[in-house]
PDB file of C-alpha atoms in Angstrom:
ATOM      1  CA  MET A  21      24.233  -1.933  -2.285  1.00 45.00           C
ATOM      2  CA  SER A  22      26.432  -0.210   0.697  1.00 44.00           C
ATOM      3  CA  THR A  23      25.035   3.110  -0.531  1.00 48.00           C
ATOM      4  CA  CYS A  24      21.797   2.264  -0.190  1.00 52.00           C
ATOM      5  CA  PHE A  25      22.221   0.367   3.255  1.00 46.00           C
ATOM      6  CA  HIS A  26      24.098   3.387   4.663  1.00 46.00           C
ATOM      7  CA  PHE A  27      21.065   5.592   3.906  1.00 46.00           C
ATOM      8  CA  LEU A  28      18.774   2.897   5.441  1.00 49.00           C
ATOM      9  CA  PHE A  29      20.763   3.116   8.660  1.00 47.00           C
ATOM     10  CA  PHE A  30      20.460   6.833   8.187  1.00 45.00           C
ATOM     11  CA  ILE A  31      16.682   7.001   8.299  1.00 48.00           C
ATOM     12  CA  ALA A  32      16.685   4.351  11.259  1.00 49.00           C
ATOM     13  CA  THR A  33      18.649   6.619  13.507  1.00 47.00           C
ATOM     14  CA  MET A  34      17.792  10.337  12.242  1.00 44.00           C
ATOM     15  CA  PHE A  35      14.305   9.931  11.264  1.00 48.00           C
ATOM     16  CA  ASP A  36      11.479   7.214  11.912  1.00 55.00           C
ATOM     17  CA  ARG A  37      13.030   3.706  12.403  1.00 51.00           C
ATOM     18  CA  GLY A  38       9.402   1.876  11.020  1.00 52.00           C
ATOM     19  CA  LYS A  39      10.017   2.748   8.014  1.00 56.00           C
ATOM     20  CA  VAL A  40      13.562   0.241   8.035  1.00 57.00           C
ATOM     21  CA  SER A  41      11.509  -2.358   6.365  1.00 56.00           C
ATOM     22  CA  LEU A  42      10.083  -0.484   3.666  1.00 60.00           C
ATOM     23  CA  ILE A  43      13.005   0.954   2.467  1.00 59.00           C
ATOM     24  CA  SER A  44      15.198  -2.254   2.970  1.00 60.00           C
ATOM     25  CA  ASN A  45      12.779  -3.854   0.794  1.00 61.00           C
ATOM     26  CA  ILE A  46      13.316  -1.137  -1.881  1.00 62.00           C
ATOM     27  CA  CYS A  47      17.035  -1.684  -1.343  1.00 66.00           C
ATOM     28  CA  LEU A  48      17.283  -5.303  -1.759  1.00 71.00           C
ATOM     29  CA  ARG A  49      16.545  -6.718  -5.192  1.00 76.00           C
ATOM     30  CA  LYS A  50      17.009  -9.615  -7.931  1.00 74.00           C
ATOM     31  CA  ASN A  51      20.425  -9.356  -9.777  1.00 70.00           C
ATOM     32  CA  LEU A  52      18.931 -10.131 -12.965  1.00 71.00           C
ATOM     33  CA  THR A  53      22.161 -10.337 -14.723  1.00 67.00           C
ATOM     34  CA  ALA A  54      23.947 -12.724 -12.508  1.00 66.00           C
ATOM     35  CA  SER A  55      24.408 -16.679 -12.859  1.00 60.00           C
ATOM     36  CA  GLY A  56      21.969 -16.530 -15.878  1.00 56.00           C
ATOM     37  CA  PRO A  57      22.033 -18.046 -19.418  1.00 56.00           C
ATOM     38  CA  ARG A  58      23.061 -14.958 -21.942  1.00 55.00           C
ATOM     39  CA  PRO A  59      21.691 -12.810 -23.407  1.00 55.00           C
ATOM     40  CA  ASN A  60      18.359 -14.136 -20.968  1.00 53.00           C
ATOM     41  CA  PRO A  61      17.767 -12.620 -17.771  1.00 53.00           C
ATOM     42  CA  GLN A  62      18.321 -14.443 -14.599  1.00 51.00           C
ATOM     43  CA  GLY A  63      15.625 -17.257 -14.488  1.00 55.00           C
ATOM     44  CA  SER A  64      12.678 -17.973 -16.216  1.00 58.00           C
ATOM     45  CA  TYR A  65       9.951 -17.676 -13.855  1.00 69.00           C
ATOM     46  CA  HIS A  66       8.545 -14.224 -14.329  1.00 86.00           C
ATOM     47  CA  TYR A  67       6.165 -13.484 -11.597  1.00 91.00           C
ATOM     48  CA  GLY A  68       4.941 -10.033 -13.226  1.00 91.00           C
ATOM     49  CA  LEU A  69       3.811 -11.483 -16.088  1.00 91.00           C
ATOM     50  CA  ILE A  70       1.417 -13.823 -14.349  1.00 93.00           C
ATOM     51  CA  ASN A  71      -2.366 -12.751 -13.784  1.00 95.00           C
ATOM     52  CA  THR A  72      -3.457 -12.998 -10.320  1.00 97.00           C
ATOM     53  CA  THR A  73      -6.797 -14.499  -9.645  1.00 96.00           C
ATOM     54  CA  ARG A  74      -7.853 -13.520  -6.430  1.00 98.00           C
ATOM     55  CA  THR A  75      -6.970 -10.622  -4.108  1.00 98.00           C
ATOM     56  CA  ILE A  76      -6.971 -11.285  -0.157  1.00 98.00           C
ATOM     57  CA  ILE A  77      -6.821  -8.305   1.893  1.00 98.00           C
ATOM     58  CA  LEU A  78      -5.658  -8.989   5.699  1.00 98.00           C
ATOM     59  CA  ALA A  79      -6.080  -6.381   8.288  1.00 98.00           C
ATOM     60  CA  ASN A  80      -4.641  -7.036  11.751  1.00 98.00           C
ATOM     61  CA  SER A  81      -6.407  -5.485  14.848  1.00 98.00           C
ATOM     62  CA  ALA A  82      -6.141  -5.411  18.744  1.00 97.00           C
ATOM     63  CA  GLY A  83      -8.823  -5.306  21.365  1.00 97.00           C
ATOM     64  CA  GLN A  84     -10.926  -7.136  24.227  1.00 97.00           C
ATOM     65  CA  VAL A  85     -12.873  -9.948  24.084  1.00 97.00           C
ATOM     66  CA  ASN A  86     -14.543 -11.210  27.237  1.00 96.00           C
ATOM     67  CA  GLY A  87     -12.127  -8.734  29.555  1.00 97.00           C
ATOM     68  CA  LYS A  88      -9.146 -10.610  28.076  1.00 97.00           C
ATOM     69  CA  GLN A  89      -6.420  -8.891  25.414  1.00 98.00           C
ATOM     70  CA  ARG A  90      -6.830 -10.568  22.100  1.00 98.00           C
ATOM     71  CA  TYR A  91      -5.614  -9.840  18.433  1.00 98.00           C
ATOM     72  CA  ALA A  92      -7.379 -10.500  15.556  1.00 98.00           C
ATOM     73  CA  VAL A  93      -7.208 -10.840  11.540  1.00 98.00           C
ATOM     74  CA  ASN A  94     -10.229  -9.456   9.637  1.00 98.00           C
ATOM     75  CA  SER A  95     -12.144  -8.980  12.995  1.00 98.00           C
ATOM     76  CA  VAL A  96     -11.310 -13.180  13.897  1.00 98.00           C
ATOM     77  CA  SER A  97      -9.146 -13.778  17.086  1.00 98.00           C
ATOM     78  CA  PHE A  98      -7.735 -17.473  16.120  1.00 98.00           C
ATOM     79  CA  VAL A  99      -8.329 -20.548  18.403  1.00 98.00           C
ATOM     80  CA  PRO A 100      -7.346 -24.071  18.220  1.00 97.00           C
ATOM     81  CA  ALA A 101      -9.187 -26.606  17.621  1.00 96.00           C
ATOM     82  CA  ASP A 102      -9.579 -30.069  19.686  1.00 95.00           C
ATOM     83  CA  THR A 103      -7.854 -31.603  17.067  1.00 96.00           C
ATOM     84  CA  PRO A 104      -5.022 -30.556  14.536  1.00 95.00           C
ATOM     85  CA  LEU A 105      -6.707 -29.319  11.479  1.00 96.00           C
ATOM     86  CA  LYS A 106      -4.426 -31.335   9.098  1.00 94.00           C
ATOM     87  CA  LEU A 107      -5.481 -34.483  10.645  1.00 94.00           C
ATOM     88  CA  ALA A 108      -9.232 -33.243  10.550  1.00 95.00           C
ATOM     89  CA  ASP A 109      -8.920 -32.319   6.812  1.00 94.00           C
ATOM     90  CA  TYR A 110      -7.050 -35.243   5.917  1.00 92.00           C
ATOM     91  CA  PHE A 111      -9.670 -37.482   7.399  1.00 92.00           C
ATOM     92  CA  GLN A 112     -12.944 -35.655   6.817  1.00 92.00           C
ATOM     93  CA  ILE A 113     -13.538 -35.186  10.524  1.00 94.00           C
ATOM     94  CA  GLY A 114     -16.596 -32.513  10.513  1.00 93.00           C
ATOM     95  CA  GLY A 115     -17.070 -30.066  13.430  1.00 94.00           C
ATOM     96  CA  VAL A 116     -13.580 -29.051  13.625  1.00 96.00           C
ATOM     97  CA  TYR A 117     -13.418 -26.290  11.440  1.00 96.00           C
ATOM     98  CA  ARG A 118     -15.453 -24.137   9.470  1.00 95.00           C
ATOM     99  CA  ILE A 119     -14.301 -23.170   5.817  1.00 94.00           C
ATOM    100  CA  GLY A 120     -14.953 -19.321   5.198  1.00 92.00           C
ATOM    101  CA  SER A 121     -14.710 -18.456   8.893  1.00 96.00           C
ATOM    102  CA  ILE A 122     -12.738 -15.525   8.095  1.00 97.00           C
ATOM    103  CA  SER A 123     -13.316 -13.395   5.218  1.00 97.00           C
ATOM    104  CA  ASP A 124     -11.058 -12.202   2.392  1.00 96.00           C
ATOM    105  CA  LYS A 125     -11.491  -8.667   2.942  1.00 97.00           C
ATOM    106  CA  PRO A 126     -11.578  -6.524   6.564  1.00 96.00           C
ATOM    107  CA  SER A 127     -15.113  -6.621   7.985  1.00 88.00           C
ATOM    108  CA  GLY A 128     -14.400  -3.613  10.652  1.00 88.00           C
ATOM    109  CA  GLY A 129     -16.368  -5.325  13.279  1.00 92.00           C
ATOM    110  CA  LYS A 130     -15.924  -6.446  16.738  1.00 96.00           C
ATOM    111  CA  ILE A 131     -13.008  -8.811  17.274  1.00 97.00           C
ATOM    112  CA  TYR A 132     -14.624 -12.255  18.135  1.00 97.00           C
ATOM    113  CA  LEU A 133     -13.266 -15.954  18.514  1.00 98.00           C
ATOM    114  CA  HIS A 134     -13.187 -18.773  16.058  1.00 98.00           C
ATOM    115  CA  THR A 135     -11.164 -21.397  14.244  1.00 98.00           C
ATOM    116  CA  SER A 136     -10.306 -19.189  11.367  1.00 98.00           C
ATOM    117  CA  VAL A 137      -9.816 -21.086   7.925  1.00 98.00           C
ATOM    118  CA  MET A 138      -9.824 -19.436   4.555  1.00 98.00           C
ATOM    119  CA  GLN A 139     -10.070 -21.667   1.654  1.00 97.00           C
ATOM    120  CA  ALA A 140      -7.944 -20.999  -1.565  1.00 97.00           C
ATOM    121  CA  ASP A 141      -7.513 -23.074  -4.955  1.00 97.00           C
ATOM    122  CA  TYR A 142      -4.452 -25.348  -5.863  1.00 96.00           C
ATOM    123  CA  ARG A 143      -2.461 -23.442  -8.587  1.00 95.00           C
ATOM    124  CA  ALA A 144      -4.152 -20.105  -8.265  1.00 97.00           C
ATOM    125  CA  PHE A 145      -1.977 -17.239  -8.508  1.00 97.00           C
ATOM    126  CA  ILE A 146      -3.188 -14.769  -5.830  1.00 98.00           C
ATOM    127  CA  GLU A 147      -2.251 -11.234  -4.458  1.00 98.00           C
ATOM    128  CA  ILE A 148      -2.583 -10.592  -0.544  1.00 98.00           C
ATOM    129  CA  VAL A 149      -2.536  -7.151   0.587  1.00 98.00           C
ATOM    130  CA  PHE A 150      -1.355  -6.831   4.416  1.00 98.00           C
ATOM    131  CA  GLN A 151      -3.019  -3.976   5.715  1.00 98.00           C
ATOM    132  CA  ASN A 152      -1.575  -2.615   9.059  1.00 97.00           C
ATOM    133  CA  ASN A 153      -3.660   0.353  10.519  1.00 97.00           C
ATOM    134  CA  GLU A 154      -1.925   0.190  13.663  1.00 97.00           C
ATOM    135  CA  ASN A 155       1.075   2.095  15.424  1.00 95.00           C
ATOM    136  CA  ILE A 156       3.755  -0.572  15.305  1.00 94.00           C
ATOM    137  CA  VAL A 157       5.340  -2.561  12.665  1.00 94.00           C
ATOM    138  CA  GLN A 158       4.061  -5.757  11.461  1.00 96.00           C
ATOM    139  CA  SER A 159       5.666  -8.868  10.843  1.00 96.00           C
ATOM    140  CA  TRP A 160       3.821 -11.833   8.892  1.00 97.00           C
ATOM    141  CA  HIS A 161       5.012 -15.140   7.806  1.00 98.00           C
ATOM    142  CA  LEU A 162       3.381 -17.956   5.947  1.00 98.00           C
ATOM    143  CA  ASP A 163       4.172 -21.419   6.317  1.00 97.00           C
ATOM    144  CA  GLY A 164       4.631 -24.158   3.116  1.00 95.00           C
ATOM    145  CA  TYR A 165       5.406 -20.852   0.736  1.00 96.00           C
ATOM    146  CA  ASN A 166       7.491 -18.272  -0.633  1.00 94.00           C
ATOM    147  CA  PHE A 167       5.958 -15.106  -2.085  1.00 96.00           C
ATOM    148  CA  PHE A 168       6.992 -11.965  -4.130  1.00 94.00           C
ATOM    149  CA  VAL A 169       6.615  -8.579  -2.303  1.00 94.00           C
ATOM    150  CA  VAL A 170       5.635  -6.720  -5.028  1.00 95.00           C
ATOM    151  CA  GLY A 171       4.679  -3.194  -3.205  1.00 94.00           C
ATOM    152  CA  MET A 172       4.595  -1.300   0.402  1.00 93.00           C
ATOM    153  CA  ASP A 173       3.315   2.133   0.929  1.00 92.00           C
ATOM    154  CA  GLY A 174       1.782   4.132   3.449  1.00 93.00           C
ATOM    155  CA  GLY A 175      -2.209   4.618   4.217  1.00 95.00           C
ATOM    156  CA  GLN A 176      -4.348   2.493   2.746  1.00 97.00           C
ATOM    157  CA  TRP A 177      -4.637   0.379   0.240  1.00 98.00           C
ATOM    158  CA  THR A 178      -6.455   0.767  -3.144  1.00 97.00           C
ATOM    159  CA  ALA A 179      -6.394  -0.666  -6.545  1.00 97.00           C
ATOM    160  CA  ALA A 180      -4.575   2.152  -8.045  1.00 97.00           C
ATOM    161  CA  SER A 181      -1.562   0.802  -5.869  1.00 97.00           C
ATOM    162  CA  ARG A 182      -0.953  -1.824  -8.051  1.00 97.00           C
ATOM    163  CA  ARG A 183       0.359   1.108 -10.245  1.00 95.00           C
ATOM    164  CA  GLY A 184       3.366   1.117  -8.515  1.00 93.00           C
ATOM    165  CA  TYR A 185       4.207  -2.281  -7.790  1.00 95.00           C
ATOM    166  CA  ASN A 186       7.668  -3.798  -8.464  1.00 92.00           C
ATOM    167  CA  LEU A 187       6.951  -6.634 -11.098  1.00 92.00           C
ATOM    168  CA  ARG A 188      10.655  -7.482 -12.297  1.00 87.00           C
ATOM    169  CA  ASP A 189      13.136  -8.230  -9.345  1.00 87.00           C
ATOM    170  CA  SER A 190      11.708  -8.896  -6.074  1.00 89.00           C
ATOM    171  CA  VAL A 191      13.138 -11.062  -3.876  1.00 86.00           C
ATOM    172  CA  SER A 192      11.331 -14.270  -2.895  1.00 88.00           C
ATOM    173  CA  GLN A 193      10.876 -14.801   0.862  1.00 91.00           C
ATOM    174  CA  CYS A 194       8.410 -16.390   3.236  1.00 94.00           C
ATOM    175  CA  THR A 195       8.113 -13.445   6.161  1.00 95.00           C
ATOM    176  CA  THR A 196       7.442  -9.803   5.474  1.00 94.00           C
ATOM    177  CA  GLN A 197       6.951  -6.472   7.455  1.00 93.00           C
ATOM    178  CA  VAL A 198       4.244  -3.894   7.326  1.00 95.00           C
ATOM    179  CA  CYS A 199       5.099  -0.188   8.596  1.00 93.00           C
ATOM    180  CA  PRO A 200       2.742   1.472  10.782  1.00 94.00           C
ATOM    181  CA  LYS A 201      -0.291   2.856   8.867  1.00 95.00           C
ATOM    182  CA  SER A 202       0.523   1.265   5.810  1.00 95.00           C
ATOM    183  CA  TRP A 203       0.163  -1.858   3.685  1.00 96.00           C
ATOM    184  CA  THR A 204       2.321  -4.500   1.851  1.00 96.00           C
ATOM    185  CA  ALA A 205       1.436  -6.024  -1.116  1.00 97.00           C
ATOM    186  CA  VAL A 206       2.692  -9.904  -2.104  1.00 97.00           C
ATOM    187  CA  TYR A 207       2.123 -12.682  -4.815  1.00 97.00           C
ATOM    188  CA  VAL A 208       2.151 -15.927  -4.216  1.00 97.00           C
ATOM    189  CA  ALA A 209       1.789 -18.929  -6.303  1.00 96.00           C
ATOM    190  CA  LEU A 210      -0.518 -21.810  -4.712  1.00 97.00           C
ATOM    191  CA  ASP A 211       1.553 -24.762  -5.419  1.00 94.00           C
ATOM    192  CA  ASN A 212       1.472 -26.544  -2.398  1.00 95.00           C
ATOM    193  CA  VAL A 213      -1.651 -28.548  -1.271  1.00 96.00           C
ATOM    194  CA  GLY A 214      -2.225 -28.365   2.695  1.00 94.00           C
ATOM    195  CA  MET A 215      -3.172 -26.645   5.569  1.00 96.00           C
ATOM    196  CA  TRP A 216      -0.762 -23.669   6.194  1.00 97.00           C
ATOM    197  CA  ASN A 217      -0.517 -21.528   8.884  1.00 98.00           C
ATOM    198  CA  LEU A 218      -0.553 -17.530   7.973  1.00 98.00           C
ATOM    199  CA  ARG A 219       0.486 -15.844  11.109  1.00 98.00           C
ATOM    200  CA  SER A 220       1.944 -12.484  13.215  1.00 98.00           C
ATOM    201  CA  GLU A 221       5.900 -13.357  14.088  1.00 97.00           C
ATOM    202  CA  PHE A 222       5.331 -11.530  17.147  1.00 97.00           C
ATOM    203  CA  TRP A 223       4.713 -14.320  19.270  1.00 96.00           C
ATOM    204  CA  ALA A 224       2.342 -12.796  22.147  1.00 97.00           C
ATOM    205  CA  ARG A 225       0.318 -11.411  18.810  1.00 98.00           C
ATOM    206  CA  GLN A 226       0.110 -15.156  17.438  1.00 98.00           C
ATOM    207  CA  TYR A 227      -0.620 -16.820  20.476  1.00 98.00           C
ATOM    208  CA  LEU A 228      -3.443 -14.634  21.192  1.00 98.00           C
ATOM    209  CA  GLY A 229      -5.329 -14.861  18.208  1.00 98.00           C
ATOM    210  CA  GLN A 230      -3.183 -12.882  15.100  1.00 98.00           C
ATOM    211  CA  GLN A 231      -3.287 -15.942  12.626  1.00 98.00           C
ATOM    212  CA  PHE A 232      -5.474 -18.123  10.483  1.00 98.00           C
ATOM    213  CA  TYR A 233      -4.810 -21.068   8.531  1.00 98.00           C
ATOM    214  CA  LEU A 234      -4.759 -21.023   4.460  1.00 98.00           C
ATOM    215  CA  ARG A 235      -6.567 -24.200   3.072  1.00 97.00           C
ATOM    216  CA  VAL A 236      -5.121 -24.829  -0.169  1.00 97.00           C
ATOM    217  CA  TYR A 237      -7.611 -27.064  -2.037  1.00 94.00           C
ATOM    218  CA  THR A 238      -8.003 -29.765  -5.035  1.00 92.00           C
ATOM    219  CA  THR A 239     -10.270 -32.576  -5.622  1.00 91.00           C
ATOM    220  CA  SER A 240      -7.476 -34.594  -6.651  1.00 89.00           C
ATOM    221  CA  THR A 241      -6.171 -37.685  -4.767  1.00 85.00           C
ATOM    222  CA  SER A 242      -2.960 -38.047  -6.813  1.00 89.00           C
ATOM    223  CA  LEU A 243       0.467 -38.517  -5.180  1.00 88.00           C
ATOM    224  CA  ARG A 244       1.761 -36.069  -7.507  1.00 87.00           C
ATOM    225  CA  ASP A 245      -0.057 -33.214  -5.240  1.00 89.00           C
ATOM    226  CA  GLU A 246      -0.192 -34.253  -1.723  1.00 89.00           C
ATOM    227  CA  TYR A 247       1.467 -37.479  -0.142  1.00 89.00           C
ATOM    228  CA  LEU A 248      -0.374 -39.893   2.068  1.00 90.00           C
ATOM    229  CA  ILE A 249      -0.057 -39.214   5.791  1.00 89.00           C
ATOM    230  CA  PRO A 250       3.076 -41.245   7.191  1.00 89.00           C
ATOM    231  CA  LYS A 251       1.823 -44.660   8.673  1.00 88.00           C
ATOM    232  CA  ASN A 252       3.754 -43.544  12.043  1.00 89.00           C
ATOM    233  CA  ALA A 253       1.907 -40.292  12.100  1.00 88.00           C
ATOM    234  CA  LEU A 254       0.728 -39.337  15.659  1.00 87.00           C
ATOM    235  CA  LEU A 255      -2.753 -39.116  15.798  1.00 92.00           C
ATOM    236  CA  CYS A 256      -4.690 -36.872  18.439  1.00 92.00           C
ATOM    237  CA  GLY A 257      -8.043 -35.256  19.246  1.00 93.00           C
ATOM    238  CA  ARG A 258     -11.023 -36.769  17.129  1.00 93.00           C
ATOM    239  CA  ALA A 259      -8.290 -38.182  15.141  1.00 92.00           C
ATOM    240  CA  ARG A 260      -6.650 -40.305  17.333  1.00 89.00           C
ATOM    241  CA  CYS A 261      -8.553 -44.066  16.752  1.00 84.00           C
ATOM    242  CA  LEU A 262      -8.237 -43.776  13.155  1.00 80.00           C
ATOM    243  CA  SER A 263      -5.266 -45.231  11.192  1.00 63.00           C
ATOM    244  CA  GLY A 264      -3.109 -42.912   8.846  1.00 52.00           C
ATOM    245  CA  GLY A 265      -2.271 -46.507   6.651  1.00 49.00           C
TER     246      GLY A 265
END
């Protein structure tokens, strides 16, 4: 491990600092032989043996909307609604957001403003590809989940990129980076019902629209899947006159 990090430091200081994230993810891997029942590998959850049911490709971009700087995901620059999205979802308040207001593939169109919400199925196992066509390192965070970073490389992601995935010993995490003009792919098991924010970790880009909400949905109303809203929850927006009890 120390040799790998010395190499990482060498790359960072002598060549391209934008590649530090890529190399660190190559170096940081799970030790499958430690703290596990012999002779079995560490743990029993083998993410690389699960078939993905959906691929979501997310491309960040920057541009002007109405003469003001904005940032976007798949051409949609997020604007907050007048009611927290989880409250609108819980109380089924219409007109706050629209499911499918952001595509799961880049459109290549001009940036526009919207309260972007993408729906996904509860208990699905999906692949998310972060495509960075800009000249700076991107950092992405997903609330409510950890994921496995399975691949990172330069250029455009294609289906053939899967041949280079690490399907064995990736480290579980909730934030990942994408090098300039590169992509990063992650696998995530959607086992947590809710309305979850997926956003840039750069505060200015997040504030100016580089985020959206992933609605992980099930028709089940069982408390096994999601608890009721607390009775002392503070309600606001269009939900302020409703009861959480």
